[in-house]
mmCIF file of C-alpha atoms in Angstrom:
data_model
loop_
_atom_site.group_PDB
_atom_site.id
_atom_site.type_symbol
_atom_site.label_atom_id
_atom_site.label_comp_id
_atom_site.label_asym_id
_atom_site.label_seq_id
_atom_site.Cartn_x
_atom_site.Cartn_y
_atom_site.Cartn_z
ATOM 1 C CA MET K 1 0.934 -10.109 18.364
ATOM 2 C CA THR K 2 -0.745 -12.230 15.659
ATOM 3 C CA ASN K 3 -1.560 -11.112 12.122
ATOM 4 C CA GLN K 4 -5.222 -10.843 13.063
ATOM 5 C CA GLN K 5 -4.413 -8.430 15.895
ATOM 6 C CA LYS K 6 -2.140 -6.196 13.847
ATOM 7 C CA TYR K 7 -3.514 -2.834 12.801
ATOM 8 C CA ILE K 8 -2.652 -2.034 9.195
ATOM 9 C CA LYS K 9 -2.590 1.414 7.616
ATOM 10 C CA SER K 10 -5.197 1.763 4.887
ATOM 11 C CA GLU K 11 -2.763 3.537 2.544
ATOM 12 C CA ASP K 12 -0.390 0.538 2.746
ATOM 13 C CA LEU K 13 -3.220 -1.788 1.761
ATOM 14 C CA VAL K 14 -4.132 0.479 -1.157
ATOM 15 C CA ARG K 15 -0.503 0.502 -2.319
ATOM 16 C CA PHE K 16 -0.310 -3.307 -2.262
ATOM 17 C CA THR K 17 -3.693 -3.845 -3.918
ATOM 18 C CA GLN K 18 -2.919 -1.297 -6.626
ATOM 19 C CA ALA K 19 0.335 -3.114 -7.393
ATOM 20 C CA VAL K 20 -1.563 -6.407 -7.791
ATOM 21 C CA TYR K 21 -3.873 -4.815 -10.362
ATOM 22 C CA GLU K 22 -0.954 -3.189 -12.175
ATOM 23 C CA SER K 23 0.846 -6.547 -12.333
ATOM 24 C CA GLU K 24 -1.934 -7.736 -14.683
ATOM 25 C CA GLY K 25 -1.722 -4.679 -16.936
ATOM 26 C CA VAL K 26 -4.332 -2.409 -15.350
ATOM 27 C CA PRO K 27 -3.250 1.236 -15.861
ATOM 28 C CA LYS K 28 -2.009 3.031 -12.737
ATOM 29 C CA GLU K 29 -5.004 5.366 -12.274
ATOM 30 C CA ASP K 30 -7.528 2.569 -12.822
ATOM 31 C CA ALA K 31 -5.592 0.237 -10.514
ATOM 32 C CA HIS K 32 -5.610 2.882 -7.774
ATOM 33 C CA LEU K 33 -9.375 3.320 -8.102
ATOM 34 C CA ALA K 34 -10.040 -0.419 -7.921
ATOM 35 C CA ALA K 35 -7.738 -0.754 -4.904
ATOM 36 C CA ASP K 36 -9.300 2.213 -3.143
ATOM 37 C CA THR K 37 -12.827 0.810 -3.505
ATOM 38 C CA LEU K 38 -11.811 -2.422 -1.760
ATOM 39 C CA VAL K 39 -9.957 -0.732 1.077
ATOM 40 C CA GLN K 40 -12.710 1.865 1.478
ATOM 41 C CA SER K 41 -15.200 -0.969 2.073
ATOM 42 C CA GLU K 42 -12.962 -2.175 4.895
ATOM 43 C CA LEU K 43 -12.825 1.365 6.312
ATOM 44 C CA TRP K 44 -16.616 1.574 6.261
ATOM 45 C CA GLY K 45 -16.804 -1.696 8.164
ATOM 46 C CA HIS K 46 -18.073 -3.742 5.212
ATOM 47 C CA SER K 47 -15.452 -6.476 4.942
ATOM 48 C CA SER K 48 -17.900 -8.526 2.853
ATOM 49 C CA HIS K 49 -17.094 -6.162 -0.045
ATOM 50 C CA GLY K 50 -13.492 -5.583 0.951
ATOM 51 C CA LEU K 51 -10.152 -7.254 0.420
ATOM 52 C CA LEU K 52 -11.471 -10.815 0.515
ATOM 53 C CA ARG K 53 -12.635 -10.041 -3.043
ATOM 54 C CA LEU K 54 -9.171 -9.171 -4.383
ATOM 55 C CA SER K 55 -8.382 -12.804 -5.183
ATOM 56 C CA TRP K 56 -11.649 -13.043 -7.166
ATOM 57 C CA TYR K 57 -10.932 -9.939 -9.239
ATOM 58 C CA TYR K 58 -7.314 -11.019 -9.743
ATOM 59 C CA ALA K 59 -8.412 -14.428 -11.032
ATOM 60 C CA ARG K 60 -10.808 -12.768 -13.496
ATOM 61 C CA LEU K 61 -8.036 -10.491 -14.772
ATOM 62 C CA ARG K 62 -5.663 -13.436 -15.213
ATOM 63 C CA SER K 63 -8.219 -15.461 -17.182
ATOM 64 C CA GLY K 64 -9.207 -12.494 -19.362
ATOM 65 C CA ALA K 65 -12.837 -12.652 -18.214
ATOM 66 C CA MET K 66 -12.320 -9.035 -17.081
ATOM 67 C CA LYS K 67 -10.122 -6.923 -19.356
ATOM 68 C CA ALA K 68 -7.259 -4.991 -17.801
ATOM 69 C CA GLN K 69 -7.633 -2.127 -20.280
ATOM 70 C CA THR K 70 -11.040 -0.486 -19.838
ATOM 71 C CA ASN K 71 -12.235 1.038 -23.106
ATOM 72 C CA THR K 72 -15.727 2.496 -22.700
ATOM 73 C CA THR K 73 -17.789 3.817 -25.605
ATOM 74 C CA LEU K 74 -21.058 5.726 -25.828
ATOM 75 C CA ALA K 75 -23.538 3.499 -27.654
ATOM 76 C CA VAL K 76 -26.264 6.148 -27.228
ATOM 77 C CA ASP K 77 -25.733 9.888 -26.690
ATOM 78 C CA SER K 78 -29.081 11.657 -26.409
ATOM 79 C CA ASN K 79 -29.260 14.820 -24.298
ATOM 80 C CA ALA K 80 -29.961 13.730 -20.699
ATOM 81 C CA ILE K 81 -29.617 10.042 -21.595
ATOM 82 C CA ALA K 82 -26.588 7.943 -22.508
ATOM 83 C CA VAL K 83 -25.855 4.249 -22.910
ATOM 84 C CA LEU K 84 -22.282 3.351 -21.990
ATOM 85 C CA ASP K 85 -20.665 0.139 -23.218
ATOM 86 C CA GLY K 86 -18.022 -1.027 -20.736
ATOM 87 C CA GLY K 87 -16.390 -3.507 -23.110
ATOM 88 C CA ASP K 88 -15.900 -6.051 -20.277
ATOM 89 C CA GLY K 89 -13.413 -3.767 -18.542
ATOM 90 C CA VAL K 90 -12.795 -3.191 -14.829
ATOM 91 C CA GLY K 91 -16.174 -2.659 -13.154
ATOM 92 C CA GLN K 92 -15.047 0.130 -10.820
ATOM 93 C CA VAL K 93 -13.630 2.140 -13.704
ATOM 94 C CA ILE K 94 -16.822 1.721 -15.732
ATOM 95 C CA ALA K 95 -19.028 2.669 -12.768
ATOM 96 C CA LYS K 96 -17.009 5.820 -12.087
ATOM 97 C CA ARG K 97 -17.241 6.892 -15.726
ATOM 98 C CA ALA K 98 -20.998 6.277 -15.686
ATOM 99 C CA ILE K 99 -21.454 8.382 -12.552
ATOM 100 C CA GLU K 100 -19.289 11.196 -13.934
ATOM 101 C CA GLU K 101 -21.288 11.106 -17.176
ATOM 102 C CA SER K 102 -24.580 11.245 -15.266
ATOM 103 C CA ILE K 103 -23.386 14.210 -13.163
ATOM 104 C CA GLU K 104 -22.207 16.099 -16.247
ATOM 105 C CA ARG K 105 -25.554 15.569 -17.973
ATOM 106 C CA ALA K 106 -27.473 16.508 -14.812
ATOM 107 C CA LYS K 107 -25.626 19.829 -14.623
ATOM 108 C CA LYS K 108 -26.616 20.507 -18.228
ATOM 109 C CA HIS K 109 -30.122 18.995 -18.388
ATOM 110 C CA SER K 110 -31.158 18.926 -14.663
ATOM 111 C CA VAL K 111 -31.142 15.124 -14.807
ATOM 112 C CA GLY K 112 -28.538 12.707 -16.164
ATOM 113 C CA ILE K 113 -29.344 9.064 -16.857
ATOM 114 C CA VAL K 114 -26.658 6.595 -17.905
ATOM 115 C CA SER K 115 -27.426 2.982 -18.721
ATOM 116 C CA VAL K 116 -24.420 0.637 -18.730
ATOM 117 C CA ARG K 117 -23.903 -2.617 -20.608
ATOM 118 C CA ASN K 118 -21.056 -5.167 -20.704
ATOM 119 C CA SER K 119 -19.606 -4.232 -17.319
ATOM 120 C CA ASN K 120 -18.243 -6.137 -14.327
ATOM 121 C CA HIS K 121 -18.847 -6.202 -10.583
ATOM 122 C CA PHE K 122 -17.781 -2.868 -9.089
ATOM 123 C CA GLY K 123 -17.901 -3.382 -5.299
ATOM 124 C CA THR K 124 -20.087 -1.155 -3.120
ATOM 125 C CA CYS K 125 -22.615 1.072 -4.877
ATOM 126 C CA MET K 126 -22.237 3.883 -2.349
ATOM 127 C CA TYR K 127 -18.585 4.446 -3.232
ATOM 128 C CA PHE K 128 -19.933 5.894 -6.472
ATOM 129 C CA THR K 129 -23.234 7.488 -5.409
ATOM 130 C CA ARG K 130 -21.326 9.528 -2.814
ATOM 131 C CA MET K 131 -19.446 11.090 -5.749
ATOM 132 C CA GLY K 132 -22.720 12.500 -7.006
ATOM 133 C CA ALA K 133 -23.688 13.840 -3.582
ATOM 134 C CA LYS K 134 -20.330 15.657 -3.352
ATOM 135 C CA ASN K 135 -21.208 17.329 -6.647
ATOM 136 C CA GLY K 136 -24.608 18.608 -5.538
ATOM 137 C CA CYS K 137 -26.612 15.761 -7.055
ATOM 138 C CA ILE K 138 -28.942 13.183 -5.619
ATOM 139 C CA THR K 139 -27.468 10.104 -7.249
ATOM 140 C CA ILE K 140 -28.887 6.613 -7.716
ATOM 141 C CA LEU K 141 -26.895 3.583 -8.865
ATOM 142 C CA MET K 142 -28.068 0.020 -9.310
ATOM 143 C CA SER K 143 -26.642 -3.161 -10.783
ATOM 144 C CA ASN K 144 -27.665 -6.695 -11.561
ATOM 145 C CA ALA K 145 -25.481 -9.580 -10.400
ATOM 146 C CA GLY K 146 -24.865 -13.293 -10.776
ATOM 147 C CA PRO K 147 -27.838 -15.446 -9.729
ATOM 148 C CA ASN K 148 -28.144 -16.626 -6.138
ATOM 149 C CA MET K 149 -31.857 -16.204 -5.354
ATOM 150 C CA ALA K 150 -34.744 -18.238 -6.693
ATOM 151 C CA PRO K 151 -37.855 -16.561 -8.119
ATOM 152 C CA TRP K 152 -40.598 -16.419 -5.486
ATOM 153 C CA GLY K 153 -42.102 -19.888 -5.269
ATOM 154 C CA GLY K 154 -39.300 -21.496 -7.326
ATOM 155 C CA ARG K 155 -36.212 -23.551 -6.553
ATOM 156 C CA LYS K 156 -33.581 -22.543 -9.090
ATOM 157 C CA LYS K 157 -31.089 -19.680 -8.948
ATOM 158 C CA LYS K 158 -32.185 -16.964 -11.361
ATOM 159 C CA ILE K 159 -31.872 -13.577 -9.679
ATOM 160 C CA GLY K 160 -28.894 -11.766 -8.190
ATOM 161 C CA THR K 161 -28.857 -9.781 -4.963
ATOM 162 C CA ASN K 162 -29.017 -6.800 -7.368
ATOM 163 C CA PRO K 163 -27.901 -3.926 -5.119
ATOM 164 C CA TRP K 164 -28.867 -0.278 -5.364
ATOM 165 C CA SER K 165 -27.858 2.919 -3.622
ATOM 166 C CA ILE K 166 -29.115 6.488 -3.255
ATOM 167 C CA ALA K 167 -26.884 9.286 -1.946
ATOM 168 C CA VAL K 168 -28.213 12.728 -1.005
ATOM 169 C CA PRO K 169 -26.026 15.793 -0.354
ATOM 170 C CA ALA K 170 -26.426 16.868 3.272
ATOM 171 C CA GLY K 171 -24.105 19.837 3.802
ATOM 172 C CA LYS K 172 -22.109 19.589 7.039
ATOM 173 C CA HIS K 173 -23.348 16.008 7.490
ATOM 174 C CA GLY K 174 -21.699 14.893 4.248
ATOM 175 C CA ALA K 175 -24.302 12.661 2.637
ATOM 176 C CA VAL K 176 -27.335 10.616 3.574
ATOM 177 C CA VAL K 177 -26.734 7.267 1.891
ATOM 178 C CA MET K 178 -28.711 4.105 1.319
ATOM 179 C CA ASP K 179 -26.886 1.047 -0.039
ATOM 180 C CA MET K 180 -28.629 -2.294 0.033
ATOM 181 C CA ALA K 181 -29.040 -5.605 -1.707
ATOM 182 C CA ASN K 182 -32.509 -6.995 -2.340
ATOM 183 C CA SER K 183 -31.624 -10.195 -0.536
ATOM 184 C CA GLY K 184 -31.853 -10.467 3.230
ATOM 185 C CA VAL K 185 -28.053 -10.276 3.244
ATOM 186 C CA ALA K 186 -25.325 -9.623 0.682
ATOM 187 C CA ARG K 187 -23.704 -12.799 -0.651
ATOM 188 C CA GLY K 188 -20.332 -11.404 0.409
ATOM 189 C CA LYS K 189 -21.393 -11.651 4.070
ATOM 190 C CA ILE K 190 -21.939 -15.382 3.623
ATOM 191 C CA TYR K 191 -18.511 -15.744 1.990
ATOM 192 C CA LEU K 192 -17.057 -13.747 4.903
ATOM 193 C CA ALA K 193 -18.687 -16.117 7.416
ATOM 194 C CA GLN K 194 -17.307 -19.066 5.437
ATOM 195 C CA LYS K 195 -13.791 -17.609 5.544
ATOM 196 C CA ARG K 196 -14.101 -16.949 9.279
ATOM 197 C CA ARG K 197 -15.592 -20.422 9.809
ATOM 198 C CA GLN K 198 -18.593 -18.877 11.536
ATOM 199 C CA PRO K 199 -22.239 -19.987 11.386
ATOM 200 C CA ILE K 200 -24.803 -17.697 9.777
ATOM 201 C CA PRO K 201 -28.305 -16.833 11.075
ATOM 202 C CA ASN K 202 -30.879 -19.408 9.931
ATOM 203 C CA ASP K 203 -32.955 -16.796 8.107
ATOM 204 C CA TRP K 204 -30.219 -15.771 5.641
ATOM 205 C CA ALA K 205 -30.376 -18.711 3.272
ATOM 206 C CA ILE K 206 -31.700 -22.181 2.553
ATOM 207 C CA ASP K 207 -29.716 -25.201 1.371
ATOM 208 C CA LYS K 208 -30.129 -26.850 -2.033
ATOM 209 C CA ASP K 209 -33.015 -28.913 -0.649
ATOM 210 C CA GLY K 210 -34.881 -25.831 0.540
ATOM 211 C CA ARG K 211 -34.133 -26.196 4.256
ATOM 212 C CA PRO K 212 -32.983 -23.322 6.505
ATOM 213 C CA THR K 213 -29.256 -23.559 7.203
ATOM 214 C CA THR K 214 -26.625 -21.984 9.451
ATOM 215 C CA ASP K 215 -23.777 -23.470 7.371
ATOM 216 C CA PRO K 216 -22.325 -20.821 5.014
ATOM 217 C CA GLN K 217 -21.083 -23.458 2.565
ATOM 218 C CA ALA K 218 -24.555 -25.002 2.349
ATOM 219 C CA ALA K 219 -25.940 -21.493 1.830
ATOM 220 C CA ILE K 220 -23.542 -20.838 -1.067
ATOM 221 C CA GLU K 221 -24.573 -24.124 -2.665
ATOM 222 C CA GLY K 222 -28.222 -23.355 -1.952
ATOM 223 C CA PHE K 223 -30.186 -20.101 -2.181
ATOM 224 C CA ILE K 224 -29.977 -16.712 -0.491
ATOM 225 C CA LEU K 225 -33.394 -15.582 0.746
ATOM 226 C CA PRO K 226 -34.858 -12.298 -0.525
ATOM 227 C CA MET K 227 -35.275 -9.341 1.812
ATOM 228 C CA ALA K 228 -38.792 -9.128 3.239
ATOM 229 C CA GLY K 229 -39.958 -12.214 1.389
ATOM 230 C CA HIS K 230 -41.753 -11.571 -1.891
ATOM 231 C CA LYS K 231 -41.016 -7.822 -1.646
ATOM 232 C CA GLY K 232 -37.275 -8.398 -1.997
ATOM 233 C CA TYR K 233 -37.933 -10.722 -4.941
ATOM 234 C CA VAL K 234 -39.956 -8.051 -6.752
ATOM 235 C CA MET K 235 -37.329 -5.373 -6.106
ATOM 236 C CA GLY K 236 -34.603 -7.701 -7.369
ATOM 237 C CA VAL K 237 -36.541 -8.282 -10.589
ATOM 238 C CA MET K 238 -37.031 -4.558 -11.171
ATOM 239 C CA VAL K 239 -33.336 -3.754 -10.620
ATOM 240 C CA ASP K 240 -32.458 -6.550 -13.074
ATOM 241 C CA ILE K 241 -34.815 -5.123 -15.697
ATOM 242 C CA LEU K 242 -33.504 -1.556 -15.269
ATOM 243 C CA SER K 243 -29.859 -2.686 -15.188
ATOM 244 C CA GLY K 244 -29.747 -5.575 -17.631
ATOM 245 C CA VAL K 245 -32.747 -5.514 -19.964
ATOM 246 C CA LEU K 246 -32.883 -1.732 -20.483
ATOM 247 C CA SER K 247 -29.133 -1.407 -21.128
ATOM 248 C CA GLY K 248 -28.949 -4.267 -23.609
ATOM 249 C CA SER K 249 -26.694 -6.210 -21.249
ATOM 250 C CA SER K 250 -27.157 -9.670 -19.746
ATOM 251 C CA PHE K 251 -29.871 -10.482 -17.207
ATOM 252 C CA LEU K 252 -31.064 -13.214 -14.836
ATOM 253 C CA ASP K 253 -28.775 -16.271 -14.952
ATOM 254 C CA GLN K 254 -26.887 -14.942 -17.988
ATOM 255 C CA VAL K 255 -24.889 -12.739 -15.560
ATOM 256 C CA HIS K 256 -21.715 -14.089 -13.941
ATOM 257 C CA GLY K 257 -20.508 -12.745 -10.602
ATOM 258 C CA PRO K 258 -16.999 -11.856 -9.386
ATOM 259 C CA TYR K 259 -16.539 -15.287 -7.788
ATOM 260 C CA ASP K 260 -16.646 -16.848 -11.289
ATOM 261 C CA PRO K 261 -13.013 -16.757 -12.482
ATOM 262 C CA VAL K 262 -13.493 -17.474 -16.186
ATOM 263 C CA ASN K 263 -16.837 -16.298 -17.623
ATOM 264 C CA ARG K 264 -17.452 -12.736 -18.826
ATOM 265 C CA SER K 265 -19.782 -10.966 -16.431
ATOM 266 C CA GLY K 266 -22.310 -9.237 -18.678
ATOM 267 C CA ALA K 267 -23.378 -7.069 -15.725
ATOM 268 C CA GLY K 268 -25.486 -3.999 -16.429
ATOM 269 C CA HIS K 269 -25.998 -0.858 -14.349
ATOM 270 C CA LEU K 270 -28.207 2.221 -14.231
ATOM 271 C CA ALA K 271 -26.938 5.564 -12.913
ATOM 272 C CA ILE K 272 -29.258 8.538 -12.359
ATOM 273 C CA SER K 273 -28.187 11.972 -11.093
ATOM 274 C CA LEU K 274 -30.626 14.731 -10.170
ATOM 275 C CA ASN K 275 -29.162 18.240 -9.987
ATOM 276 C CA VAL K 276 -30.520 19.596 -6.702
ATOM 277 C CA ALA K 277 -30.017 23.181 -7.908
ATOM 278 C CA ALA K 278 -32.668 22.561 -10.571
ATOM 279 C CA PHE K 279 -35.217 22.046 -7.776
ATOM 280 C CA GLN K 280 -34.083 24.701 -5.278
ATOM 281 C CA PRO K 281 -30.824 26.446 -4.311
ATOM 282 C CA LEU K 282 -28.372 23.815 -3.038
ATOM 283 C CA ALA K 283 -27.650 25.795 0.160
ATOM 284 C CA GLU K 284 -31.379 25.916 0.923
ATOM 285 C CA PHE K 285 -31.693 22.169 0.332
ATOM 286 C CA GLU K 286 -28.741 21.460 2.626
ATOM 287 C CA GLU K 287 -30.327 23.602 5.361
ATOM 288 C CA ARG K 288 -33.505 21.561 4.999
ATOM 289 C CA MET K 289 -31.460 18.352 5.182
ATOM 290 C CA ASP K 290 -29.859 19.627 8.397
ATOM 291 C CA GLU K 291 -33.333 20.225 9.796
ATOM 292 C CA TYR K 292 -34.400 16.759 8.618
ATOM 293 C CA ILE K 293 -31.456 15.004 10.268
ATOM 294 C CA HIS K 294 -31.900 16.968 13.513
ATOM 295 C CA SER K 295 -35.564 15.941 13.665
ATOM 296 C CA LEU K 296 -34.721 12.327 12.768
ATOM 297 C CA LYS K 297 -32.353 12.120 15.739
ATOM 298 C CA ASP K 298 -34.630 14.004 18.126
ATOM 299 C CA VAL K 299 -36.298 10.897 19.550
ATOM 300 C CA PRO K 300 -35.851 8.891 22.771
ATOM 301 C CA LEU K 301 -33.239 6.145 22.443
ATOM 302 C CA ALA K 302 -34.396 2.540 22.377
ATOM 303 C CA GLU K 303 -32.851 0.180 24.908
ATOM 304 C CA GLY K 304 -29.401 -1.032 23.911
ATOM 305 C CA HIS K 305 -28.720 1.797 21.440
ATOM 306 C CA LYS K 306 -26.115 4.540 21.883
ATOM 307 C CA GLN K 307 -27.440 6.910 19.252
ATOM 308 C CA VAL K 308 -29.831 7.298 16.321
ATOM 309 C CA TYR K 309 -27.969 7.094 13.025
ATOM 310 C CA PHE K 310 -29.032 8.674 9.770
ATOM 311 C CA PRO K 311 -28.365 6.393 6.777
ATOM 312 C CA GLY K 312 -24.651 6.434 5.993
ATOM 313 C CA GLU K 313 -23.582 7.915 9.341
ATOM 314 C CA MET K 314 -22.489 4.590 10.802
ATOM 315 C CA GLU K 315 -20.089 4.082 7.882
ATOM 316 C CA ALA K 316 -18.762 7.634 8.182
ATOM 317 C CA GLN K 317 -17.970 7.101 11.865
ATOM 318 C CA ALA K 318 -16.346 3.721 11.181
ATOM 319 C CA ASP K 319 -14.237 5.310 8.437
ATOM 320 C CA ALA K 320 -12.928 8.003 10.790
ATOM 321 C CA GLU K 321 -12.121 5.472 13.512
ATOM 322 C CA ASN K 322 -10.450 2.968 11.172
ATOM 323 C CA ARG K 323 -8.331 5.666 9.554
ATOM 324 C CA ARG K 324 -7.180 6.726 13.011
ATOM 325 C CA LEU K 325 -6.405 3.237 14.355
ATOM 326 C CA GLY K 326 -5.716 1.245 11.201
ATOM 327 C CA LEU K 327 -7.528 -1.825 9.932
ATOM 328 C CA LEU K 328 -7.799 -5.289 11.428
ATOM 329 C CA LEU K 329 -8.144 -8.029 8.824
ATOM 330 C CA PRO K 330 -9.454 -11.554 9.480
ATOM 331 C CA GLU K 331 -6.826 -14.304 9.401
ATOM 332 C CA ASP K 332 -8.369 -15.875 6.298
ATOM 333 C CA THR K 333 -8.252 -12.559 4.423
ATOM 334 C CA ILE K 334 -4.594 -12.232 5.439
ATOM 335 C CA LEU K 335 -3.888 -15.702 4.042
ATOM 336 C CA SER K 336 -5.770 -14.898 0.826
ATOM 337 C CA LEU K 337 -3.764 -11.693 0.325
ATOM 338 C CA LYS K 338 -0.510 -13.572 0.931
ATOM 339 C CA GLN K 339 -1.449 -16.042 -1.803
ATOM 340 C CA VAL K 340 -2.309 -13.236 -4.229
ATOM 341 C CA ALA K 341 1.004 -11.547 -3.364
ATOM 342 C CA ILE K 342 2.913 -14.721 -4.265
ATOM 343 C CA GLU K 343 1.005 -15.216 -7.529
ATOM 344 C CA SER K 344 1.408 -11.571 -8.576
ATOM 345 C CA GLY K 345 4.997 -11.174 -7.404
ATOM 346 C CA GLN K 346 4.109 -8.373 -4.983
ATOM 347 C CA GLU K 347 5.216 -9.977 -1.703
ATOM 348 C CA LYS K 348 7.559 -7.079 -0.913
ATOM 349 C CA LEU K 349 4.563 -4.712 -0.678
ATOM 350 C CA LEU K 350 2.558 -6.825 1.766
ATOM 351 C CA PRO K 351 1.988 -4.542 4.778
ATOM 352 C CA PHE K 352 2.005 -7.379 7.340
#
């Protein structure tokens, strides 16, 4: 059996990844959170935001671009609104604190809004918005990112994929969750194709000369295309304004992504939590969500489809299956983790 065919327990991957973070001085609880976000992405079936990114985060910790000790401060504390300064700490830790702050304020003021400056890349948005849904809040999280899209009609990288997520509590169904970038595809999917030495669809990106390409390396050197043409461009701009300009953080090509090993990120976020109980009793809302989901699924199936999914259901099913079987990692991710293990001195914890 080859490495690529070997199923690996998710808890073993968390243990190894946590140890890598701790080896660079990240406190145990923060290291566990950061590790869990990466492995959870794998469990959801989103390897583009999974363990292939560990080497990027590790390089940023080693260079000091991302600080191991995350010291957040409230720059603004005004009833339902707060501005949180992340101090260039670990992005996942900052994002969690922002979400917790927004939930706390929503419980007190019906809505909680937290703007975040001086943060770092934090992985998948829905890891954090689901926290709000579990606490009876409809939660929104967005972030700007390093530039990889050109403004509509231009030919220079200025705008990030700038993802955003909304999670809605849905009772027995868990949560209805949207998590999307404003590009046609997340940049991580192109990096994943590069690592797997696979071509990409010709509508994902253009090369540096503006020509459609199926070569992931040419796409990385060129430009990712916005989702739905000019509509994705406009949405990307608005997320950048709400995340970067409003917070007092960096914006446009001032932001540096996780694949940059040496420059401070300057990423900004916006977290909004709405306390459902301020609108109607939570139990009543969850009953209505059950009715909504039942109606959503009560349609004839299109050819080639096994079921109708509500947003977030596909990930929930993948999570259950991957926890039962274990995870399969691509060979290139395996090799990347082996290299990180050597550099961090954590070879003994490699689970393969």
